[in-house]
Tab-separated table of N, CA and C in Angstrom:
chain	number	residue	atom	x	y	z
A	20	MET	N	53.514	140.427	126.944
A	20	MET	CA	52.788	139.187	127.103
A	20	MET	C	53.762	138.024	127.137
A	21	ARG	N	53.526	137.159	128.059
A	21	ARG	CA	54.355	135.977	128.194
A	21	ARG	C	53.711	134.810	127.449
A	22	LYS	N	54.534	134.136	126.656
A	22	LYS	CA	54.026	133.002	125.893
A	22	LYS	C	54.194	131.733	126.717
A	23	GLU	N	53.170	130.932	126.781
A	23	GLU	CA	53.212	129.686	127.526
A	23	GLU	C	54.026	128.645	126.757
A	24	ILE	N	54.825	127.884	127.479
A	24	ILE	CA	55.605	126.812	126.879
A	24	ILE	C	54.822	125.524	127.063
A	25	PRO	N	54.533	124.830	125.959
A	25	PRO	CA	53.768	123.579	126.107
A	25	PRO	C	54.590	122.519	126.823
A	26	ALA	N	53.899	121.577	127.449
A	26	ALA	CA	54.557	120.503	128.194
A	26	ALA	C	55.330	119.585	127.251
A	27	TYR	N	54.875	119.462	126.033
A	27	TYR	CA	55.595	118.670	125.036
A	27	TYR	C	55.375	119.304	123.680
A	28	ASP	N	56.254	118.997	122.786
A	28	ASP	CA	56.170	119.564	121.447
A	28	ASP	C	55.656	118.484	120.500
A	29	GLU	N	54.531	118.729	119.871
A	29	GLU	CA	53.938	117.741	118.978
A	29	GLU	C	54.840	117.441	117.791
A	30	ARG	N	55.646	118.422	117.382
A	30	ARG	CA	56.516	118.213	116.228
A	30	ARG	C	57.579	117.160	116.497
A	31	PHE	N	57.952	116.954	117.758
A	31	PHE	CA	58.972	115.966	118.077
A	31	PHE	C	58.482	114.556	117.792
A	32	PHE	N	57.216	114.324	118.012
A	32	PHE	CA	56.658	112.987	117.858
A	32	PHE	C	56.154	112.755	116.436
A	33	THR	N	57.037	112.990	115.476
A	33	THR	CA	56.695	112.730	114.085
A	33	THR	C	57.136	111.315	113.735
A	34	ASN	N	56.722	110.872	112.577
A	34	ASN	CA	57.078	109.519	112.137
A	34	ASN	C	58.589	109.338	112.022
A	35	ARG	N	59.306	110.417	111.666
A	35	ARG	CA	60.767	110.319	111.519
A	35	ARG	C	61.430	109.997	112.852
A	36	TYR	N	61.029	110.680	113.902
A	36	TYR	CA	61.640	110.457	115.208
A	36	TYR	C	61.223	109.115	115.807
A	37	ILE	N	59.987	108.745	115.615
A	37	ILE	CA	59.526	107.449	116.111
A	37	ILE	C	60.270	106.333	115.397
A	38	SER	N	60.452	106.465	114.097
A	38	SER	CA	61.205	105.479	113.331
A	38	SER	C	62.655	105.402	113.800
A	39	MET	N	63.258	106.553	114.079
A	39	MET	CA	64.636	106.581	114.545
A	39	MET	C	64.760	105.888	115.899
A	40	ILE	N	63.846	106.158	116.798
A	40	ILE	CA	63.879	105.543	118.120
A	40	ILE	C	63.690	104.028	118.006
A	41	LEU	N	62.786	103.596	117.143
A	41	LEU	CA	62.559	102.160	116.964
A	41	LEU	C	63.766	101.467	116.331
A	42	GLN	N	64.545	102.189	115.538
A	42	GLN	CA	65.767	101.626	114.973
A	42	GLN	C	66.887	101.602	116.010
A	43	LEU	N	66.924	102.589	116.894
A	43	LEU	CA	67.987	102.670	117.892
A	43	LEU	C	67.866	101.597	118.979
A	44	ILE	N	66.663	101.214	119.328
A	44	ILE	CA	66.464	100.272	120.438
A	44	ILE	C	67.171	98.936	120.213
A	45	PRO	N	66.989	98.255	119.072
A	45	PRO	CA	67.710	96.984	118.909
A	45	PRO	C	69.230	97.163	118.837
A	46	VAL	N	69.678	98.281	118.273
A	46	VAL	CA	71.122	98.537	118.212
A	46	VAL	C	71.671	98.741	119.623
A	47	MET	N	70.933	99.450	120.462
A	47	MET	CA	71.378	99.646	121.846
A	47	MET	C	71.475	98.308	122.580
A	48	PHE	N	70.503	97.418	122.365
A	48	PHE	CA	70.557	96.101	123.000
A	48	PHE	C	71.738	95.284	122.479
A	49	LEU	N	72.020	95.365	121.189
A	49	LEU	CA	73.143	94.638	120.614
A	49	LEU	C	74.472	95.134	121.180
A	50	VAL	N	74.625	96.447	121.279
A	50	VAL	CA	75.847	97.031	121.832
A	50	VAL	C	75.970	96.686	123.315
A	51	ALA	N	74.875	96.762	124.050
A	51	ALA	CA	74.901	96.409	125.471
A	51	ALA	C	75.275	94.944	125.653
A	52	PHE	N	74.771	94.074	124.790
A	52	PHE	CA	75.133	92.652	124.847
A	52	PHE	C	76.632	92.467	124.649
A	53	THR	N	77.194	93.144	123.666
A	53	THR	CA	78.614	92.985	123.357
A	53	THR	C	79.491	93.536	124.473
A	54	ILE	N	79.167	94.713	124.990
A	54	ILE	CA	79.954	95.299	126.073
A	54	ILE	C	79.820	94.438	127.334
A	55	SER	N	78.628	93.920	127.588
A	55	SER	CA	78.438	93.033	128.739
A	55	SER	C	79.224	91.743	128.573
A	56	ALA	N	79.298	91.245	127.349
A	56	ALA	CA	80.064	90.029	127.093
A	56	ALA	C	81.549	90.253	127.353
A	57	ILE	N	82.046	91.427	126.970
A	57	ILE	CA	83.443	91.759	127.258
A	57	ILE	C	83.656	91.804	128.769
A	58	GLY	N	82.738	92.443	129.476
A	58	GLY	CA	82.823	92.497	130.939
A	58	GLY	C	82.734	91.122	131.570
A	59	LEU	N	81.915	90.258	131.001
A	59	LEU	CA	81.782	88.895	131.516
A	59	LEU	C	83.084	88.119	131.367
A	60	LEU	N	83.747	88.286	130.221
A	60	LEU	CA	85.020	87.600	130.027
A	60	LEU	C	86.076	88.131	130.996
A	61	ILE	N	86.093	89.431	131.198
A	61	ILE	CA	87.041	90.004	132.155
A	61	ILE	C	86.744	89.491	133.558
A	62	ALA	N	85.468	89.437	133.920
A	62	ALA	CA	85.088	88.944	135.243
A	62	ALA	C	85.488	87.484	135.421
A	63	SER	N	85.465	86.717	134.341
A	63	SER	CA	85.832	85.303	134.454
A	63	SER	C	87.320	85.112	134.697
A	64	THR	N	88.123	86.112	134.409
A	64	THR	CA	89.568	85.979	134.597
A	64	THR	C	90.029	86.492	135.956
A	65	LEU	N	89.210	87.288	136.628
A	65	LEU	CA	89.617	87.879	137.905
A	65	LEU	C	89.236	86.974	139.067
A	66	LYS	N	90.075	86.984	140.075
A	66	LYS	CA	89.816	86.165	141.263
A	66	LYS	C	88.859	86.857	142.236
A	67	THR	N	88.936	88.189	142.312
A	67	THR	CA	88.062	88.938	143.235
A	67	THR	C	87.317	90.025	142.469
A	68	ALA	N	86.269	90.524	143.090
A	68	ALA	CA	85.449	91.554	142.446
A	68	ALA	C	86.022	92.959	142.614
A	69	GLN	N	86.980	93.139	143.512
A	69	GLN	CA	87.495	94.482	143.781
A	69	GLN	C	88.180	95.105	142.565
A	70	GLY	N	88.916	94.320	141.820
A	70	GLY	CA	89.660	94.869	140.695
A	70	GLY	C	88.866	94.988	139.419
A	71	PHE	N	87.652	94.422	139.396
A	71	PHE	CA	86.864	94.419	138.158
A	71	PHE	C	86.583	95.828	137.659
A	72	GLN	N	86.126	96.704	138.546
A	72	GLN	CA	85.758	98.068	138.143
A	72	GLN	C	86.943	98.796	137.534
A	73	MET	N	88.102	98.664	138.138
A	73	MET	CA	89.285	99.341	137.628
A	73	MET	C	89.691	98.774	136.265
A	74	VAL	N	89.697	97.466	136.147
A	74	VAL	CA	90.112	96.832	134.896
A	74	VAL	C	89.148	97.182	133.772
A	75	ILE	N	87.859	97.159	134.040
A	75	ILE	CA	86.885	97.457	132.985
A	75	ILE	C	86.990	98.916	132.547
A	76	GLN	N	87.256	99.837	133.479
A	76	GLN	CA	87.422	101.240	133.104
A	76	GLN	C	88.687	101.448	132.285
A	77	ILE	N	89.754	100.766	132.663
A	77	ILE	CA	91.014	100.884	131.918
A	77	ILE	C	90.835	100.367	130.494
A	78	LEU	N	89.963	99.399	130.296
A	78	LEU	CA	89.722	98.853	128.969
A	78	LEU	C	88.699	99.672	128.178
A	79	LEU	N	87.595	100.062	128.825
A	79	LEU	CA	86.506	100.710	128.088
A	79	LEU	C	86.788	102.156	127.687
A	80	PHE	N	87.513	102.914	128.499
A	80	PHE	CA	87.784	104.294	128.119
A	80	PHE	C	88.593	104.398	126.831
A	81	PRO	N	89.687	103.655	126.678
A	81	PRO	CA	90.380	103.710	125.380
A	81	PRO	C	89.518	103.199	124.228
A	82	MET	N	88.692	102.187	124.496
A	82	MET	CA	87.799	101.705	123.440
A	82	MET	C	86.857	102.810	122.990
A	83	LEU	N	86.338	103.581	123.943
A	83	LEU	CA	85.434	104.675	123.606
A	83	LEU	C	86.156	105.784	122.847
A	84	PHE	N	87.346	106.140	123.307
A	84	PHE	CA	88.088	107.213	122.646
A	84	PHE	C	88.516	106.828	121.234
A	85	LEU	N	88.753	105.543	120.999
A	85	LEU	CA	89.178	105.078	119.681
A	85	LEU	C	88.027	104.505	118.856
A	86	SER	N	86.812	104.945	119.137
A	86	SER	CA	85.656	104.400	118.428
A	86	SER	C	85.096	105.335	117.362
A	87	GLY	N	85.542	106.555	117.339
A	87	GLY	CA	84.967	107.517	116.407
A	87	GLY	C	83.861	108.335	117.034
A	88	ALA	N	83.600	108.130	118.304
A	88	ALA	CA	82.569	108.908	118.990
A	88	ALA	C	83.068	110.315	119.325
A	89	MET	N	84.383	110.455	119.546
A	89	MET	CA	84.945	111.728	119.972
A	89	MET	C	85.533	112.538	118.816
A	90	PHE	N	86.051	111.848	117.801
A	90	PHE	CA	86.679	112.528	116.674
A	90	PHE	C	86.555	111.646	115.441
A	91	PRO	N	86.629	112.241	114.246
A	91	PRO	CA	86.561	111.419	113.018
A	91	PRO	C	87.765	110.490	112.915
A	92	LEU	N	87.582	109.375	112.271
A	92	LEU	CA	88.627	108.365	112.162
A	92	LEU	C	89.456	108.497	110.887
A	93	ASN	N	89.330	109.617	110.193
A	93	ASN	CA	90.094	109.831	108.966
A	93	ASN	C	91.535	110.199	109.295
A	94	GLY	N	92.482	109.673	108.527
A	94	GLY	CA	93.871	110.086	108.619
A	94	GLY	C	94.611	109.628	109.854
A	95	LEU	N	94.206	108.537	110.456
A	95	LEU	CA	94.913	108.027	111.632
A	95	LEU	C	96.197	107.325	111.209
A	96	PRO	N	97.202	107.289	112.095
A	96	PRO	CA	98.385	106.481	111.793
A	96	PRO	C	98.001	105.010	111.664
A	97	LEU	N	98.821	104.242	110.977
A	97	LEU	CA	98.500	102.844	110.688
A	97	LEU	C	98.264	102.028	111.952
A	98	TRP	N	99.094	102.189	112.966
A	98	TRP	CA	98.956	101.391	114.183
A	98	TRP	C	97.636	101.704	114.887
A	99	MET	N	97.238	102.978	114.864
A	99	MET	CA	95.978	103.349	115.510
A	99	MET	C	94.795	102.898	114.666
A	100	ASP	N	94.952	102.920	113.352
A	100	ASP	CA	93.888	102.472	112.458
A	100	ASP	C	93.604	100.985	112.661
A	101	ILE	N	94.637	100.193	112.905
A	101	ILE	CA	94.453	98.757	113.159
A	101	ILE	C	93.675	98.552	114.458
A	102	ILE	N	94.024	99.304	115.494
A	102	ILE	CA	93.310	99.201	116.773
A	102	ILE	C	91.851	99.601	116.612
A	103	VAL	N	91.614	100.664	115.836
A	103	VAL	CA	90.251	101.146	115.607
A	103	VAL	C	89.425	100.079	114.893
A	104	LYS	N	90.017	99.382	113.937
A	104	LYS	CA	89.273	98.398	113.147
A	104	LYS	C	88.920	97.134	113.929
A	105	ILE	N	89.650	96.827	115.018
A	105	ILE	CA	89.295	95.647	115.817
A	105	ILE	C	88.437	96.013	117.026
A	106	ASN	N	88.148	97.283	117.190
A	106	ASN	CA	87.355	97.778	118.316
A	106	ASN	C	85.861	97.623	118.004
A	107	PRO	N	85.110	96.840	118.772
A	107	PRO	CA	83.681	96.690	118.489
A	107	PRO	C	82.897	97.985	118.666
A	108	LEU	N	83.378	98.896	119.508
A	108	LEU	CA	82.669	100.165	119.672
A	108	LEU	C	82.756	101.042	118.431
A	109	THR	N	83.767	100.846	117.593
A	109	THR	CA	83.859	101.593	116.333
A	109	THR	C	82.643	101.297	115.472
A	110	TYR	N	82.314	100.028	115.350
A	110	TYR	CA	81.172	99.629	114.530
A	110	TYR	C	79.858	100.026	115.194
A	111	SER	N	79.827	99.980	116.522
A	111	SER	CA	78.623	100.378	117.259
A	111	SER	C	78.335	101.860	117.069
A	112	VAL	N	79.349	102.684	117.236
A	112	VAL	CA	79.179	104.133	117.081
A	112	VAL	C	78.766	104.459	115.650
A	113	ASP	N	79.340	103.754	114.681
A	113	ASP	CA	78.976	104.009	113.293
A	113	ASP	C	77.522	103.634	113.018
A	114	MET	N	77.025	102.581	113.666
A	114	MET	CA	75.602	102.244	113.507
A	114	MET	C	74.721	103.359	114.064
A	115	PHE	N	75.091	103.884	115.239
A	115	PHE	CA	74.324	105.000	115.814
A	115	PHE	C	74.360	106.213	114.896
A	116	LYS	N	75.526	106.512	114.338
A	116	LYS	CA	75.650	107.648	113.413
A	116	LYS	C	74.791	107.444	112.176
A	117	ASP	N	74.767	106.218	111.647
A	117	ASP	CA	73.957	105.936	110.463
A	117	ASP	C	72.478	106.176	110.726
A	118	ILE	N	72.011	105.779	111.900
A	118	ILE	CA	70.594	105.935	112.220
A	118	ILE	C	70.251	107.402	112.484
A	119	ILE	N	71.074	108.085	113.254
A	119	ILE	CA	70.733	109.441	113.679
A	119	ILE	C	71.021	110.486	112.607
A	120	LEU	N	72.182	110.397	111.962
A	120	LEU	CA	72.596	111.443	111.030
A	120	LEU	C	72.161	111.191	109.592
A	121	LYS	N	71.799	109.973	109.253
A	121	LYS	CA	71.386	109.602	107.895
A	121	LYS	C	72.393	110.119	106.858
A	122	PRO	N	73.618	109.543	106.835
A	122	PRO	CA	74.636	110.059	105.922
A	122	PRO	C	74.277	109.921	104.445
A	123	GLU	N	73.360	109.033	104.109
A	123	GLU	CA	72.969	108.903	102.701
A	123	GLU	C	72.227	110.133	102.194
A	124	THR	N	71.709	110.964	103.110
A	124	THR	CA	71.028	112.189	102.698
A	124	THR	C	71.987	113.374	102.599
A	125	MET	N	73.242	113.199	103.017
A	125	MET	CA	74.239	114.266	102.979
A	125	MET	C	75.048	114.185	101.687
A	126	SER	N	75.731	115.275	101.399
A	126	SER	CA	76.652	115.229	100.268
A	126	SER	C	77.851	114.372	100.656
A	127	ALA	N	78.523	113.826	99.654
A	127	ALA	CA	79.652	112.929	99.906
A	127	ALA	C	80.781	113.657	100.626
A	128	ALA	N	80.995	114.924	100.320
A	128	ALA	CA	82.084	115.683	100.946
A	128	ALA	C	81.826	115.878	102.432
A	129	ILE	N	80.603	116.215	102.800
A	129	ILE	CA	80.271	116.413	104.217
A	129	ILE	C	80.348	115.084	104.961
A	130	SER	N	79.827	114.036	104.359
A	130	SER	CA	79.864	112.717	104.989
A	130	SER	C	81.301	112.260	105.215
A	131	GLN	N	82.164	112.496	104.244
A	131	GLN	CA	83.561	112.095	104.386
A	131	GLN	C	84.279	112.965	105.407
A	132	ALA	N	84.004	114.256	105.424
A	132	ALA	CA	84.644	115.155	106.391
A	132	ALA	C	84.247	114.806	107.818
A	133	MET	N	83.027	114.350	108.009
A	133	MET	CA	82.568	113.960	109.339
A	133	MET	C	83.004	112.545	109.707
A	134	GLY	N	83.597	111.828	108.766
A	134	GLY	CA	84.059	110.470	109.036
A	134	GLY	C	82.927	109.475	109.161
A	135	LEU	N	81.897	109.633	108.346
A	135	LEU	CA	80.722	108.762	108.463
A	135	LEU	C	80.808	107.511	107.597
A	136	ASP	N	81.824	107.408	106.768
A	136	ASP	CA	81.975	106.235	105.914
A	136	ASP	C	83.094	105.362	106.459
A	137	LEU	N	82.738	104.380	107.249
A	137	LEU	CA	83.723	103.480	107.839
A	137	LEU	C	84.202	102.502	106.771
A	138	GLU	N	85.515	102.422	106.609
A	138	GLU	CA	86.095	101.571	105.568
A	138	GLU	C	87.044	100.547	106.163
A	139	ASN	N	87.059	99.358	105.561
A	139	ASN	CA	88.053	98.318	105.819
A	139	ASN	C	88.543	97.829	104.472
A	140	PHE	N	89.824	97.946	104.221
A	140	PHE	CA	90.425	97.481	102.967
A	140	PHE	C	89.696	98.054	101.755
A	141	ASN	N	89.461	99.361	101.769
A	141	ASN	CA	88.800	100.100	100.683
A	141	ASN	C	87.379	99.619	100.409
A	142	HIS	N	86.743	99.039	101.401
A	142	HIS	CA	85.343	98.608	101.307
A	142	HIS	C	84.551	99.367	102.359
A	143	ILE	N	83.543	100.115	101.916
A	143	ILE	CA	82.689	100.835	102.871
A	143	ILE	C	81.761	99.819	103.528
A	144	ILE	N	81.823	99.777	104.849
A	144	ILE	CA	81.077	98.782	105.603
A	144	ILE	C	79.624	99.220	105.735
A	145	THR	N	78.712	98.313	105.433
A	145	THR	CA	77.286	98.618	105.507
A	145	THR	C	76.781	98.449	106.940
A	146	PHE	N	75.585	98.926	107.163
A	146	PHE	CA	74.954	98.824	108.479
A	146	PHE	C	74.799	97.365	108.891
A	147	ALA	N	74.371	96.518	107.959
A	147	ALA	CA	74.181	95.098	108.264
A	147	ALA	C	75.509	94.434	108.630
A	148	GLU	N	76.570	94.772	107.916
A	148	GLU	CA	77.886	94.203	108.228
A	148	GLU	C	78.355	94.645	109.611
A	149	GLU	N	78.080	95.897	109.965
A	149	GLU	CA	78.447	96.384	111.301
A	149	GLU	C	77.693	95.629	112.383
A	150	ALA	N	76.403	95.408	112.161
A	150	ALA	CA	75.603	94.673	113.142
A	150	ALA	C	76.114	93.240	113.285
A	151	ILE	N	76.491	92.628	112.181
A	151	ILE	CA	77.019	91.254	112.232
A	151	ILE	C	78.335	91.230	112.995
A	152	VAL	N	79.227	92.193	112.725
A	152	VAL	CA	80.520	92.238	113.412
A	152	VAL	C	80.314	92.390	114.918
A	153	VAL	N	79.465	93.322	115.330
A	153	VAL	CA	79.227	93.556	116.760
A	153	VAL	C	78.589	92.318	117.399
A	154	GLY	N	77.626	91.707	116.744
A	154	GLY	CA	76.980	90.517	117.279
A	154	GLY	C	77.925	89.332	117.391
A	155	VAL	N	78.764	89.128	116.382
A	155	VAL	CA	79.715	88.015	116.408
A	155	VAL	C	80.754	88.227	117.507
A	156	ILE	N	81.256	89.450	117.639
A	156	ILE	CA	82.226	89.734	118.707
A	156	ILE	C	81.596	89.457	120.072
A	157	GLY	N	80.364	89.893	120.268
A	157	GLY	CA	79.668	89.628	121.530
A	157	GLY	C	79.494	88.140	121.781
A	158	ALA	N	79.100	87.399	120.748
A	158	ALA	CA	78.909	85.950	120.899
A	158	ALA	C	80.224	85.248	121.217
A	159	VAL	N	81.305	85.666	120.571
A	159	VAL	CA	82.615	85.056	120.835
A	159	VAL	C	83.039	85.299	122.278
A	160	PHE	N	82.848	86.526	122.756
A	160	PHE	CA	83.217	86.822	124.140
A	160	PHE	C	82.361	86.032	125.131
A	161	VAL	N	81.083	85.834	124.841
A	161	VAL	CA	80.224	85.042	125.728
A	161	VAL	C	80.690	83.586	125.757
A	162	VAL	N	81.045	83.047	124.604
A	162	VAL	CA	81.523	81.657	124.552
A	162	VAL	C	82.809	81.516	125.357
A	163	PHE	N	83.760	82.429	125.158
A	163	PHE	CA	85.013	82.353	125.920
A	163	PHE	C	84.771	82.518	127.422
A	164	ALA	N	83.875	83.424	127.801
A	164	ALA	CA	83.570	83.615	129.227
A	164	ALA	C	82.918	82.363	129.809
A	165	THR	N	82.040	81.733	129.058
A	165	THR	CA	81.388	80.510	129.520
A	165	THR	C	82.413	79.393	129.723
A	166	ILE	N	83.339	79.282	128.790
A	166	ILE	CA	84.394	78.276	128.922
A	166	ILE	C	85.241	78.569	130.152
A	167	ARG	N	85.600	79.834	130.357
A	167	ARG	CA	86.431	80.197	131.513
A	167	ARG	C	85.696	79.903	132.823
A	168	PHE	N	84.411	80.252	132.887
A	168	PHE	CA	83.645	80.004	134.111
A	168	PHE	C	83.479	78.504	134.358
A	169	SER	N	83.272	77.722	133.307
A	169	SER	CA	83.098	76.282	133.495
A	169	SER	C	84.401	75.636	133.957
A	170	LYS	N	85.556	76.136	133.505
A	170	LYS	CA	86.844	75.630	133.969
A	170	LYS	C	87.083	76.006	135.419
A	171	ALA	N	86.622	77.203	135.813
A	171	ALA	CA	86.816	77.663	137.190
A	171	ALA	C	85.993	76.837	138.175
A	172	GLU	N	84.829	76.377	137.741
A	172	GLU	CA	83.962	75.579	138.613
A	172	GLU	C	84.452	74.145	138.728
A	173	ALA	N	85.167	73.684	137.722
A	173	ALA	CA	85.613	72.273	137.742
A	173	ALA	C	86.757	72.019	138.687
């Protein structure tokens, strides 16, 4: 006998998943705002549109690789740790991890082994602090891009 596969699984649409999706949406918009602001500043410095795609890829790929999305950020050399700490995608990825993986429900050893506790100067950064950092970085880039565009028009 062949068992029929339902078109959707009712278990997926539980309160936990709906809550997670509702938490992810504003974070996705915040991250998109910040990445777009970086792109806007880069676009304000270029004379033509042809080089924009190449420049943005050269910048975004290292940002992604050094964000903690590909590997845990524990035990990095000092120079790489400094780059990781100024990368807005580091804080963005950590916000996504906090929402999806819920590290507060894990044991401390597993959370630390997975690199889920982002630290700056021996201070574990909270979700709210990460959101503020990403939002401020995005706002700063928008202000600089606006200044650059207004100078270009003058």
